[in-house]
CSV table of C-alpha atoms in Angstrom, one decimal:
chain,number,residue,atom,x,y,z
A,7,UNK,CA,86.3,1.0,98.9
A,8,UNK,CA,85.3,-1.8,101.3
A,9,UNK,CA,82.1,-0.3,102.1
A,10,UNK,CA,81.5,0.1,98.4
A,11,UNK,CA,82.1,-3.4,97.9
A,12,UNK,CA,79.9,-4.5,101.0
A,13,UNK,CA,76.8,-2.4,99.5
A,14,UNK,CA,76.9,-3.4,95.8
A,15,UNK,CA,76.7,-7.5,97.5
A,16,UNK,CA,73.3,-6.1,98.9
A,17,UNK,CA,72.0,-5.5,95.5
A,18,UNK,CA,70.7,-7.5,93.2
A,19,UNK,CA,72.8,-9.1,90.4
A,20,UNK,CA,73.0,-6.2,87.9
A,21,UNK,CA,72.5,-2.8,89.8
A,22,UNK,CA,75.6,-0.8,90.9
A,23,UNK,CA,76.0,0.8,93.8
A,24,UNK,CA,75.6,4.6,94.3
A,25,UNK,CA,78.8,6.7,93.9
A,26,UNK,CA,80.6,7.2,97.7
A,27,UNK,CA,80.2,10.9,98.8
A,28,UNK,CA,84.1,12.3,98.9
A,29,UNK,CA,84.8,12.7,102.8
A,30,UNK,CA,86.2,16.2,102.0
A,31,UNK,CA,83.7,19.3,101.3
A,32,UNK,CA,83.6,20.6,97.5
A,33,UNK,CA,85.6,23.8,98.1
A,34,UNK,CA,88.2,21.4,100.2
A,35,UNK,CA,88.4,19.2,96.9
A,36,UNK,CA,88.8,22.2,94.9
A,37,UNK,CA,91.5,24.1,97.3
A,38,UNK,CA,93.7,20.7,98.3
A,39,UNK,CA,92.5,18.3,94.9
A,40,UNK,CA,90.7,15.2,95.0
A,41,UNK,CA,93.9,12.8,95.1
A,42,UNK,CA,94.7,12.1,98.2
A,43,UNK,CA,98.7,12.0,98.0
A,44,UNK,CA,98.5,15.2,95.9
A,45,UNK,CA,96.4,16.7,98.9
A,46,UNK,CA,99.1,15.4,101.4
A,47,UNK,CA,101.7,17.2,99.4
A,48,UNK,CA,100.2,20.6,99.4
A,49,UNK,CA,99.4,20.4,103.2
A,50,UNK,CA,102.8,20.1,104.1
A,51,UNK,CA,103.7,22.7,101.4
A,52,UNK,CA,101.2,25.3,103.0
A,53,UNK,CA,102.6,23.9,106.7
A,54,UNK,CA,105.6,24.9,105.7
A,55,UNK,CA,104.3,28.3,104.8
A,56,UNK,CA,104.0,28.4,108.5
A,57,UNK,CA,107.8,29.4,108.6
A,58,UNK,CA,107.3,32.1,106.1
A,59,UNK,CA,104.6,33.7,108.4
A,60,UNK,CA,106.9,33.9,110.9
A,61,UNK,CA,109.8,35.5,109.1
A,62,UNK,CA,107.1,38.2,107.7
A,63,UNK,CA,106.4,38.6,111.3
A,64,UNK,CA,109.5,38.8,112.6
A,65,UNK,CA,110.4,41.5,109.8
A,66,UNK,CA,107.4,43.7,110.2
A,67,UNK,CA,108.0,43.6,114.2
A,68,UNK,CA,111.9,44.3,113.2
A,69,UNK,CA,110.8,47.8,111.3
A,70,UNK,CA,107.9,48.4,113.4
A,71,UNK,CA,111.1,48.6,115.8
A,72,UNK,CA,113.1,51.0,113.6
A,73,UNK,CA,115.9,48.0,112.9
A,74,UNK,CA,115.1,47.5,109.1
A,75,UNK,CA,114.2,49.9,106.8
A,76,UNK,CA,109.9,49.5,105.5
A,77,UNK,CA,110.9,48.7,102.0
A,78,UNK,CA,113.2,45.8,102.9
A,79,UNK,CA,109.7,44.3,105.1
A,80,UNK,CA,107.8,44.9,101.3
A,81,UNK,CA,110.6,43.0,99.7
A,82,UNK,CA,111.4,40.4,101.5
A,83,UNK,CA,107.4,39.8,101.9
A,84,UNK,CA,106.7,39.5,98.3
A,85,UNK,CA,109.4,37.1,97.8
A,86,UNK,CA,107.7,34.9,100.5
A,87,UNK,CA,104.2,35.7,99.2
A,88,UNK,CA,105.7,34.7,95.5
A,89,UNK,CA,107.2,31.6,97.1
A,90,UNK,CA,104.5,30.3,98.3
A,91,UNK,CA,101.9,30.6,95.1
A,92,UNK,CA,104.3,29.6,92.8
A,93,UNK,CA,105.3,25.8,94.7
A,94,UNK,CA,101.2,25.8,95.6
A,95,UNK,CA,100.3,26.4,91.5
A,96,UNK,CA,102.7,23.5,90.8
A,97,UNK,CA,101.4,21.3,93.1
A,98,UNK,CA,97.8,21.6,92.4
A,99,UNK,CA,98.2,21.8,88.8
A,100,UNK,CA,99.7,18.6,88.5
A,101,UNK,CA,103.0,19.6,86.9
A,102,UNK,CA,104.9,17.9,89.9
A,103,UNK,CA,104.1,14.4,89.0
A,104,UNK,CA,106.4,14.9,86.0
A,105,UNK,CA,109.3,14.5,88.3
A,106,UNK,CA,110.8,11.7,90.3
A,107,UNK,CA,110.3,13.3,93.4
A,108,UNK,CA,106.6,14.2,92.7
A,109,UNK,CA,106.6,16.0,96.3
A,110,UNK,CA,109.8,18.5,95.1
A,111,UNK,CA,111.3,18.5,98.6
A,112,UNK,CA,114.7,19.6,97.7
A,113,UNK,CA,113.4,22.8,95.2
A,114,UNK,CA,111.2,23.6,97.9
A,115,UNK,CA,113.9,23.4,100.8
A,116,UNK,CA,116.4,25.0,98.6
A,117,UNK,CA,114.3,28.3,97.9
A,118,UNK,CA,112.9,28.2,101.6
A,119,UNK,CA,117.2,28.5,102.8
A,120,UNK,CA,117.4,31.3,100.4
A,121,UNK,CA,114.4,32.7,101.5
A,122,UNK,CA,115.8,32.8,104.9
A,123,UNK,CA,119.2,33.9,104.1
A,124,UNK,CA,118.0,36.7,102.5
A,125,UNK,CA,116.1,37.8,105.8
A,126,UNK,CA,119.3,37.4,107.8
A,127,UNK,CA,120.5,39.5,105.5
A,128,UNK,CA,118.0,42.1,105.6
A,129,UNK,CA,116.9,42.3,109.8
A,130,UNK,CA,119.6,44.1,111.1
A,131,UNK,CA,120.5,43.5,115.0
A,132,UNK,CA,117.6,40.6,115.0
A,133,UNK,CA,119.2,38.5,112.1
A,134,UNK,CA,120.3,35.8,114.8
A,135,UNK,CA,116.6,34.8,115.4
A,136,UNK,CA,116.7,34.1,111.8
A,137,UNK,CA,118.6,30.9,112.3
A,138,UNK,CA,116.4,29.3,114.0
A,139,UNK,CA,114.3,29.3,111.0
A,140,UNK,CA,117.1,27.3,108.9
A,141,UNK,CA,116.7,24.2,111.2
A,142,UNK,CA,113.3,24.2,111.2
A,143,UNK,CA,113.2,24.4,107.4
A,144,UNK,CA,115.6,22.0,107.4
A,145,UNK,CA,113.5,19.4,109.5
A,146,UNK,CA,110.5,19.5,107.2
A,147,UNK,CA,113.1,17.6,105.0
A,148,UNK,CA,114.6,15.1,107.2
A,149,UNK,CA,111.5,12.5,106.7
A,150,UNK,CA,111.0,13.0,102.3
A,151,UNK,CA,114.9,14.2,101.9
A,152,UNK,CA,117.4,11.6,100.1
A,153,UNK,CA,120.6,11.2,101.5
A,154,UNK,CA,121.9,12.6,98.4
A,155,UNK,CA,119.4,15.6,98.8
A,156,UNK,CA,120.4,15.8,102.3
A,157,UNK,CA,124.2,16.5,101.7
A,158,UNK,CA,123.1,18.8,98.8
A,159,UNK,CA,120.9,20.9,101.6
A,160,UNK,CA,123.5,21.2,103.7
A,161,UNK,CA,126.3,22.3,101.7
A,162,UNK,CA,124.1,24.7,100.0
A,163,UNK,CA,122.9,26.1,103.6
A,164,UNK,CA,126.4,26.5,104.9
A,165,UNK,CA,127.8,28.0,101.6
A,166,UNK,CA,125.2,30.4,101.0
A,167,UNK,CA,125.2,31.3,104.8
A,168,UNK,CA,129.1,32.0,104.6
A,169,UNK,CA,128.9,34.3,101.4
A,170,UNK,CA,126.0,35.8,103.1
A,171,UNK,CA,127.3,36.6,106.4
A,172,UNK,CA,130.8,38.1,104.5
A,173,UNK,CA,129.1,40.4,102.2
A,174,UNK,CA,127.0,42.1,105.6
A,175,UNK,CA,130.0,42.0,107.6
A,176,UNK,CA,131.7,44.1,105.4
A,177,UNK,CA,128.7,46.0,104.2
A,178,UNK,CA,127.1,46.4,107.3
A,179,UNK,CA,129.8,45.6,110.4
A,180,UNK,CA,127.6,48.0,113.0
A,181,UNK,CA,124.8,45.0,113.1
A,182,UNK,CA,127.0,42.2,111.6
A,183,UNK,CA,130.1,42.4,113.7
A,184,UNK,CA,132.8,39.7,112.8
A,185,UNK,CA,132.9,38.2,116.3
A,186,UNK,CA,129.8,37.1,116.2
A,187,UNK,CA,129.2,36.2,112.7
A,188,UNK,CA,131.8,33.5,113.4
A,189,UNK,CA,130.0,32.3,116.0
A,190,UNK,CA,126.8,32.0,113.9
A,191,UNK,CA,129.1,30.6,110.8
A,192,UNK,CA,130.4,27.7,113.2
A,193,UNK,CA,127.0,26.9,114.6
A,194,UNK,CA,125.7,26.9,111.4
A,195,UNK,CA,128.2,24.8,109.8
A,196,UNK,CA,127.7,22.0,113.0
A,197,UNK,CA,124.1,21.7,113.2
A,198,UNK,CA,123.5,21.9,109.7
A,199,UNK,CA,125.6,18.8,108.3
A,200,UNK,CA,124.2,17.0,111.5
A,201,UNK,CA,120.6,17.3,110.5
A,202,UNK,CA,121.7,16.3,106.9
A,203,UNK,CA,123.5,13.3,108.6
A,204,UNK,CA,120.1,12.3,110.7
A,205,UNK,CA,118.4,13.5,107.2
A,206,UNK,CA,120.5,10.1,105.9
A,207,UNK,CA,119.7,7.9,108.1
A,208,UNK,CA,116.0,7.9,108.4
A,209,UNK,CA,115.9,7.7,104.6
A,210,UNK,CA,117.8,4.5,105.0
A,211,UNK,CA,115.6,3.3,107.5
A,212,UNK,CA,112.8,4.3,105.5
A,213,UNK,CA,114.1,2.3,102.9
A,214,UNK,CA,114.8,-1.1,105.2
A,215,UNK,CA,111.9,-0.3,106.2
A,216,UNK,CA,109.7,-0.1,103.0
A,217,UNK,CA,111.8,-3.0,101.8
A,218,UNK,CA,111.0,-5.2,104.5
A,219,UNK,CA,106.9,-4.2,103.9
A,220,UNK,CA,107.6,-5.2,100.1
A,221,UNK,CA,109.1,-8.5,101.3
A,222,UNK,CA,106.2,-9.4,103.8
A,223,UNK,CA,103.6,-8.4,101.1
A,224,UNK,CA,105.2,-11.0,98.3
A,225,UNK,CA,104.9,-13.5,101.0
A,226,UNK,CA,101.4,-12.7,102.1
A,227,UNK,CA,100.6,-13.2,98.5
A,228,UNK,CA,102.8,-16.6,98.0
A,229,UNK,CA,100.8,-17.3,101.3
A,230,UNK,CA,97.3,-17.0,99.7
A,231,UNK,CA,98.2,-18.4,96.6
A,232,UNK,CA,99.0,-21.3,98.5
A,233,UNK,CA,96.0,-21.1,100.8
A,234,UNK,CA,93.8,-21.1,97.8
A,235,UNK,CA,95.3,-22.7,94.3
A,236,UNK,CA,97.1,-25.8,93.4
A,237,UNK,CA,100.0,-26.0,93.2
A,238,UNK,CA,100.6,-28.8,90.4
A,239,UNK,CA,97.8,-26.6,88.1
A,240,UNK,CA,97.3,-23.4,89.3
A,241,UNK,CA,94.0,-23.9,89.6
A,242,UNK,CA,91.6,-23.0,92.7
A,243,UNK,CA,91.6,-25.7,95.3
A,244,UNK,CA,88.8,-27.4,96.5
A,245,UNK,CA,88.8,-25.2,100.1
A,246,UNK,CA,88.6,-22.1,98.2
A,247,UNK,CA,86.4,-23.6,95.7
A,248,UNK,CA,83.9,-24.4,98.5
A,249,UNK,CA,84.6,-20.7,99.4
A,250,UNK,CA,83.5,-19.3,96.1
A,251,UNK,CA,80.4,-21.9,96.1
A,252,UNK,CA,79.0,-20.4,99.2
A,253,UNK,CA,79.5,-17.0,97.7
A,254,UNK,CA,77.6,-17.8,94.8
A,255,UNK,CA,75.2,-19.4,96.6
A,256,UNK,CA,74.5,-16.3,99.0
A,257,UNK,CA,74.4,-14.3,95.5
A,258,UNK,CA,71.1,-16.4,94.4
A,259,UNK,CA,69.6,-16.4,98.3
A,260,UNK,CA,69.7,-12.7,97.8
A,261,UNK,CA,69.4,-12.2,94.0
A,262,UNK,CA,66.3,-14.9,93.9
A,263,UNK,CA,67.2,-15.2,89.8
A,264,UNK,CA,71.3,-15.5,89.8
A,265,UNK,CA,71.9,-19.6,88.3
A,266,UNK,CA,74.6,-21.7,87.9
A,267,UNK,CA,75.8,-25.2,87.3
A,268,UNK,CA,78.3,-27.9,88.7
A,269,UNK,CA,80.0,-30.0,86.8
A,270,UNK,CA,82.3,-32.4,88.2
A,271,UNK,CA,84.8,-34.1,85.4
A,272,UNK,CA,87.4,-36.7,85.5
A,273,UNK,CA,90.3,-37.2,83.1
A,274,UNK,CA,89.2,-40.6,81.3
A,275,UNK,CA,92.2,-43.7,81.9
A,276,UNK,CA,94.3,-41.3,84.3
A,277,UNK,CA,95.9,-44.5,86.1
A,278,UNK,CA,96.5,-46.0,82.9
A,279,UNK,CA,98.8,-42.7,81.7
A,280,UNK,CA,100.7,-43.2,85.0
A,281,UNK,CA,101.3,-46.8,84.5
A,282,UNK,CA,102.5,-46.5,81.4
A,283,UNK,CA,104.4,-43.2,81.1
A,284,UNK,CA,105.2,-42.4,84.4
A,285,UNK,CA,103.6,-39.8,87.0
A,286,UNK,CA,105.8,-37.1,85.5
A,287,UNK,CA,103.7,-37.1,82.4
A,288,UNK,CA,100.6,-37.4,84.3
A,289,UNK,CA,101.6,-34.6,86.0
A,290,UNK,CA,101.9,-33.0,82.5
A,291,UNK,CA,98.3,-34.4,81.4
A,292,UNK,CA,96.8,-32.6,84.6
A,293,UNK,CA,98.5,-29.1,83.9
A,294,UNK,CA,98.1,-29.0,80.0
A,295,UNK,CA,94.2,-30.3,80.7
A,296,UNK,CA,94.0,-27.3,82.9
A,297,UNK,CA,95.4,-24.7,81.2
A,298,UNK,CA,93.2,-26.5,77.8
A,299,UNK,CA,89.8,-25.8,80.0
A,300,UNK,CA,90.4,-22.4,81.2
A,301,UNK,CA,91.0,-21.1,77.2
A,302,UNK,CA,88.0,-23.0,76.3
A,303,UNK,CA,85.9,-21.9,79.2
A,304,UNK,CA,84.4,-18.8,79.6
A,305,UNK,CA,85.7,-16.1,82.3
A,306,UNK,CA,83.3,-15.7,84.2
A,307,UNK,CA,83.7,-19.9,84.7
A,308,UNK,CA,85.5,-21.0,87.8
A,309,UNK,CA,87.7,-24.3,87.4
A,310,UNK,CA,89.3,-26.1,90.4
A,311,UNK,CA,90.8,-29.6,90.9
A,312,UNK,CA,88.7,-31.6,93.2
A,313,UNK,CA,91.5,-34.3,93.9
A,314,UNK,CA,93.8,-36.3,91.7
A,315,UNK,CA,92.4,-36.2,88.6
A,316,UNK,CA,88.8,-35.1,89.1
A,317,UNK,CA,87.9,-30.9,88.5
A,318,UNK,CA,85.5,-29.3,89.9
A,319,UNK,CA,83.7,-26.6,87.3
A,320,UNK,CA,81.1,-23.6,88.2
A,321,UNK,CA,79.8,-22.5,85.2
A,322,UNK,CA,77.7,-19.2,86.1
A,323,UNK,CA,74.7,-17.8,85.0
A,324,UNK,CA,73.8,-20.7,82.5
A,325,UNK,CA,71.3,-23.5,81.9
A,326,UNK,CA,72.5,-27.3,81.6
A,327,UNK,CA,71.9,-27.4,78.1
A,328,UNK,CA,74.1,-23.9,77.9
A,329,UNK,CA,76.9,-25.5,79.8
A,330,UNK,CA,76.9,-28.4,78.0
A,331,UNK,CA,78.5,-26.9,74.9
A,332,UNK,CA,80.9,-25.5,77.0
A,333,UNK,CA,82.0,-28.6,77.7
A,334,UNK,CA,81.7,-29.8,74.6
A,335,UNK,CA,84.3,-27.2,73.8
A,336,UNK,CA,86.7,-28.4,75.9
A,337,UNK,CA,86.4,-31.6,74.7
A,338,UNK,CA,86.7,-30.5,71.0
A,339,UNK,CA,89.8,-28.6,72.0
A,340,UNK,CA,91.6,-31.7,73.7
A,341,UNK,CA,91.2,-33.9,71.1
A,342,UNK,CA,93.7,-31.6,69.1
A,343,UNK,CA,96.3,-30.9,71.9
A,344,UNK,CA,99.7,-33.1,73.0
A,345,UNK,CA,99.5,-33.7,76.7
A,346,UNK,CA,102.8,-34.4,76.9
A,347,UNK,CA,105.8,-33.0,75.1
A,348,UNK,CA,107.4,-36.5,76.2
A,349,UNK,CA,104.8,-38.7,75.0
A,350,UNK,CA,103.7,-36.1,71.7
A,351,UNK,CA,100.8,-38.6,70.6
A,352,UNK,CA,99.3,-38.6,74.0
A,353,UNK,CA,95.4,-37.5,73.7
A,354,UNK,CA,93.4,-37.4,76.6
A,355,UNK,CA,89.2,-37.5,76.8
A,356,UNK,CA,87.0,-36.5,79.9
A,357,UNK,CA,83.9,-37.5,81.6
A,358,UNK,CA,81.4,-34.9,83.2
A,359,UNK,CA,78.1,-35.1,85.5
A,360,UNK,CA,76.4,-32.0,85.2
A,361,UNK,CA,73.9,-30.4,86.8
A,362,UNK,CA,72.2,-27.3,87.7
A,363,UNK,CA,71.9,-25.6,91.2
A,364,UNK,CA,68.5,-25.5,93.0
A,365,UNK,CA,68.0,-22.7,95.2
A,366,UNK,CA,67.6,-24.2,98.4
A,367,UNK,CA,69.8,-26.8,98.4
A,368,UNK,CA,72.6,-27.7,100.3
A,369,UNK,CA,75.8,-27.4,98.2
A,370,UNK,CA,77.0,-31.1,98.9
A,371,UNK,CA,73.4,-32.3,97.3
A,372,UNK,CA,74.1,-30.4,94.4
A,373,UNK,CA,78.0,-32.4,94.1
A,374,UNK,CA,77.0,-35.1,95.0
A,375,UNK,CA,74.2,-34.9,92.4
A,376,UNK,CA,77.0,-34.3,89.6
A,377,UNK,CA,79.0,-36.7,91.0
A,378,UNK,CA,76.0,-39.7,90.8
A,379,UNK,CA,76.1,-38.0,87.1
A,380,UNK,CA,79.6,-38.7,86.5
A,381,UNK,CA,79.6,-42.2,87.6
A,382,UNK,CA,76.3,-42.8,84.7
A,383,UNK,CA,78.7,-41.3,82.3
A,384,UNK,CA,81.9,-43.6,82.8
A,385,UNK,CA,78.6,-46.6,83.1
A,386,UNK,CA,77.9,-45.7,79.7
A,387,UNK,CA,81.7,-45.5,78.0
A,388,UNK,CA,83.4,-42.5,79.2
A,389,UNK,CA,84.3,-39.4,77.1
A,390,UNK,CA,80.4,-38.0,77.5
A,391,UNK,CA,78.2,-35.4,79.7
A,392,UNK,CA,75.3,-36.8,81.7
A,393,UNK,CA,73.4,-34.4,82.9
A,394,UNK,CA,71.1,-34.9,86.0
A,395,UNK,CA,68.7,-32.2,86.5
A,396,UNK,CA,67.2,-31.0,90.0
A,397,UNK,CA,64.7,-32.2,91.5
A,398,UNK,CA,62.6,-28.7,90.7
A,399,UNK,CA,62.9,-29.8,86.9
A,400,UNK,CA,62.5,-32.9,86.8
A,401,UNK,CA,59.4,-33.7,84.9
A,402,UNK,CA,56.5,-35.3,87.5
A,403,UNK,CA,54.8,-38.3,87.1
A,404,UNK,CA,52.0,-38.7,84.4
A,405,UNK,CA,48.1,-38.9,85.6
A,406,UNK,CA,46.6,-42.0,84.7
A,407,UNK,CA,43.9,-41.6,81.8
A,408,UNK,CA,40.4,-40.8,83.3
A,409,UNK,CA,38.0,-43.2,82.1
A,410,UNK,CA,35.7,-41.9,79.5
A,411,UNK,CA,31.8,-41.6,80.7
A,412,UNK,CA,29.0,-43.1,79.3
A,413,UNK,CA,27.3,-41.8,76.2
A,414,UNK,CA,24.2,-39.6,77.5
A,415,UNK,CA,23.8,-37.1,79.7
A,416,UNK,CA,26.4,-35.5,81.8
A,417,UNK,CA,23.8,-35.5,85.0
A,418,UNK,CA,24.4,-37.3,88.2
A,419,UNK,CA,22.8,-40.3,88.1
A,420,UNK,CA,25.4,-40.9,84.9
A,421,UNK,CA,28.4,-39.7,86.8
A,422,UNK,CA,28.1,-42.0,89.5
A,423,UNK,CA,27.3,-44.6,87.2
A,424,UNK,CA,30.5,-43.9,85.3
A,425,UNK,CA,32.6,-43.9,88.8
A,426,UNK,CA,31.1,-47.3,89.4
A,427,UNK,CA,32.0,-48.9,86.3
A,428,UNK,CA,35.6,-47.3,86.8
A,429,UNK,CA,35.9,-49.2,89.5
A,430,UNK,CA,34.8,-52.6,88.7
A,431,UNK,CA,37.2,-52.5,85.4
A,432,UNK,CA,40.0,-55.1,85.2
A,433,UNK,CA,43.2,-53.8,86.6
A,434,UNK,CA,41.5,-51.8,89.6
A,435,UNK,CA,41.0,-52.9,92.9
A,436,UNK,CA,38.0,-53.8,94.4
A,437,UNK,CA,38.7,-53.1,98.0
A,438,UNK,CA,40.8,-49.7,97.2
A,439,UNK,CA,40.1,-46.9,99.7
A,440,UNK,CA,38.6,-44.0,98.5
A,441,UNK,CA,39.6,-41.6,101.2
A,442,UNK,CA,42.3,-40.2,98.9
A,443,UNK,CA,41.4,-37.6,95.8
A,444,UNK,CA,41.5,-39.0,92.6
A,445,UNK,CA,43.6,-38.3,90.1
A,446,UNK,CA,42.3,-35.1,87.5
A,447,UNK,CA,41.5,-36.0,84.3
């Protein structure tokens, strides 16, 4: 995203960047999805198909030995093979994100134990190196797994483990004998609940933990609100304003066509309000004049208080002319609005120096440009826009008239003739040099 960001600023104002080419290849995209926490789900779903490959090994190697009959390896196999393509079809078709575990850790863990139960039920004299398989199942859960999903796990491992190992031991006593089915039954029943237990404890770690990154990330924000807006009006302060100046600036070096203006403006008779109602209404006049600009200004418009009671407006891609309506606006709108709720009656006016931006130009010229524009409109009776163009538009100096030649012929003789009589006119100098050009007619 970054990178994104970084090439569109190296285009001009108006072109948009090139999509991104995805990391991942197309048949990745296709197999694993485009989203990358959907993709981290169905990696560690097929990850945990790992386990499954082993207990299909394990079974095939246990008839290829003789100790389980071929069509117990077919059925326990296609219960693993369904297992697998029916959690994978849910996960890459979405319909996971319907629940509030989007990741269905405990469905998944649940069928895996039953899964494995049912091929310690089914390998004869190797069923003990089925167990194994339980706590490794039962790990993939420790770092997702609630501590409510934990406990659930557990019992649901231990119970279906107990029924299971009663049901061979008396259908099957030859390869399930009961002395050491108690042994795997109290084994089972200690390491289970002490995974579910560690299961508990990292999710409320996880949880501190997640809490604590929540906490530091409201205060990095209060942090750069601070660092960046006012806190009386909300509005940007003048160090970030200076900050969004430079960017603009940097827009037009590499635009060559991006414009904007300054406008510096100054609530008229500020001391006065605090004088007479007290600086919690002036405080109010500064907040509600804010909040009055920004609804009268355009988006795209940045508004930030200078100091005390002067604001500092960018009004982007406009002429003078342009922006001055837009302060007009504003001025239209305040003559209507209460500053105060205290002091009801209380209208406020502004005066602005405006300007426009000349490529080029340091950014203090500019302000201080609008601010020698500000000062001519409180000269002239406040509540008005001067505007003080740049010194790219401002209108050069007339040529003086060139004097008519004489009646005749245009040849040389009468053009010197006429340059002599120019110069011995009233008004022009005798002993002028005449080393500079003249100016054209």
């Amino acid at each position: 995203m970054q990178a994104g960001v970084r090439l569109s600023m190296n285009l001009p104002f108006g072109l948009t960047p090139p999509m991104e080419r995805s990391p991942h290849s197309t048949w990745s995209v296709w197999l694993l999805s485009g989203d990358p926490k959907q993709r981290l789900r169905i990696m560690r779903s097929l990850m945990a198909a790992n386990v499954f490959a082993a207990c299909a090994l394990m079974a095939v190697y246990a008839a290829w030995m003789g100790f389980m009959a071929a069509s117990d390896v077919q059925l326990l196999t296609g219960a693993i093979v369904l297992n697998c393509a029916l959690w994978y079809a849910i996960l890459r078709s979405g319909l996971n994100l319907r629940f509030s575990d989007p990741a269905l850790t405990l469905p998944q863990i649940l069928a895996a134990l039953s899964i494995i139960v049912g091929a310690y039920s089914v390998t004869g004299p190797v069923h003990g190196s089925t167990m194994m398989l339980l706590v490794l199942v039962l790990v993939f859960g420790v770092f997702n797994l609630q501590p409510r999903g934990a406990r659930i796990a557990a019992a649901y491992t231990v119970a279906l483990m107990g029924v299971a190992q009663l049901i061979k031991m008396e259908t099957d006593p030859v390869n399930y004998p009961f002395k050491l089915e108690i042994v795997h039954f109290l084994l089972t029943a200690a390491i289970v609940p002490t995974i579910s237990r560690l299961a508990a404890q990292l999710s409320s770690m996880r949880a501190r933990l997640q809490a604590q990154k929540d906490e530091l990330a409201q205060a990095l924000t209060r942090i750069q609100i601070l660092a960046t807006r006012d806190e009386l009006t909300g509005l940007v302060n003048r160090r970030h304003m200076m900050d969004v100046l430079q960017q603009h600036r940097k827009r037009l070096t590499r635009s060559g066509y991006h414009r904007f203006c300054l406008a510096l403006l100054d609530i008229d008779h500020f001391k006065r309000v605090n004088d007479n109602h007290g600086h919690g209404v002036g405080d109010d006049v500064l907040r509600r004049f804010a909040a009055v600009a920004q609804t009268a200004l355009r988006d795209t418009d940045v508004l930030a208080r200078w100091g005390g009671e002067e604001f500092l407006l960018l009004l982007n891609d406009t002429t003078p002319e342009q922006a001055e309506i837009g302060l007009e606006r504003v001025r239209e709108l305040l003559a209507d609005t209460p500053m105060s709720s205290e002091v009801p009656q209380l209208r406020t006016t502004f005066s602005a120096g405006l300007t426009a931006y000349d490529s080029g130009e340091a950014l203090d010229a500019c302000i201080e440009r609008a601010d020698r524009a500000l000062y001519e409109a409180k000269a002239q009776g406040r509540n008005r826009t001067v505007i003080h163009q740049n010194p790219r538009e401002r209108s050069p100096t007339a040529p003086l008239p060139a004097s008519p030649l004489p009646c005749g012929s245009a040849d040389s003789a009468s053009l010197v003739a006429a340059a002599l009589a120019r110069d011995t006119t009233p008004g022009h100098a005798q002993n002028e040099p005449h080393d500079e050009p003249s100016t054209p007619a």
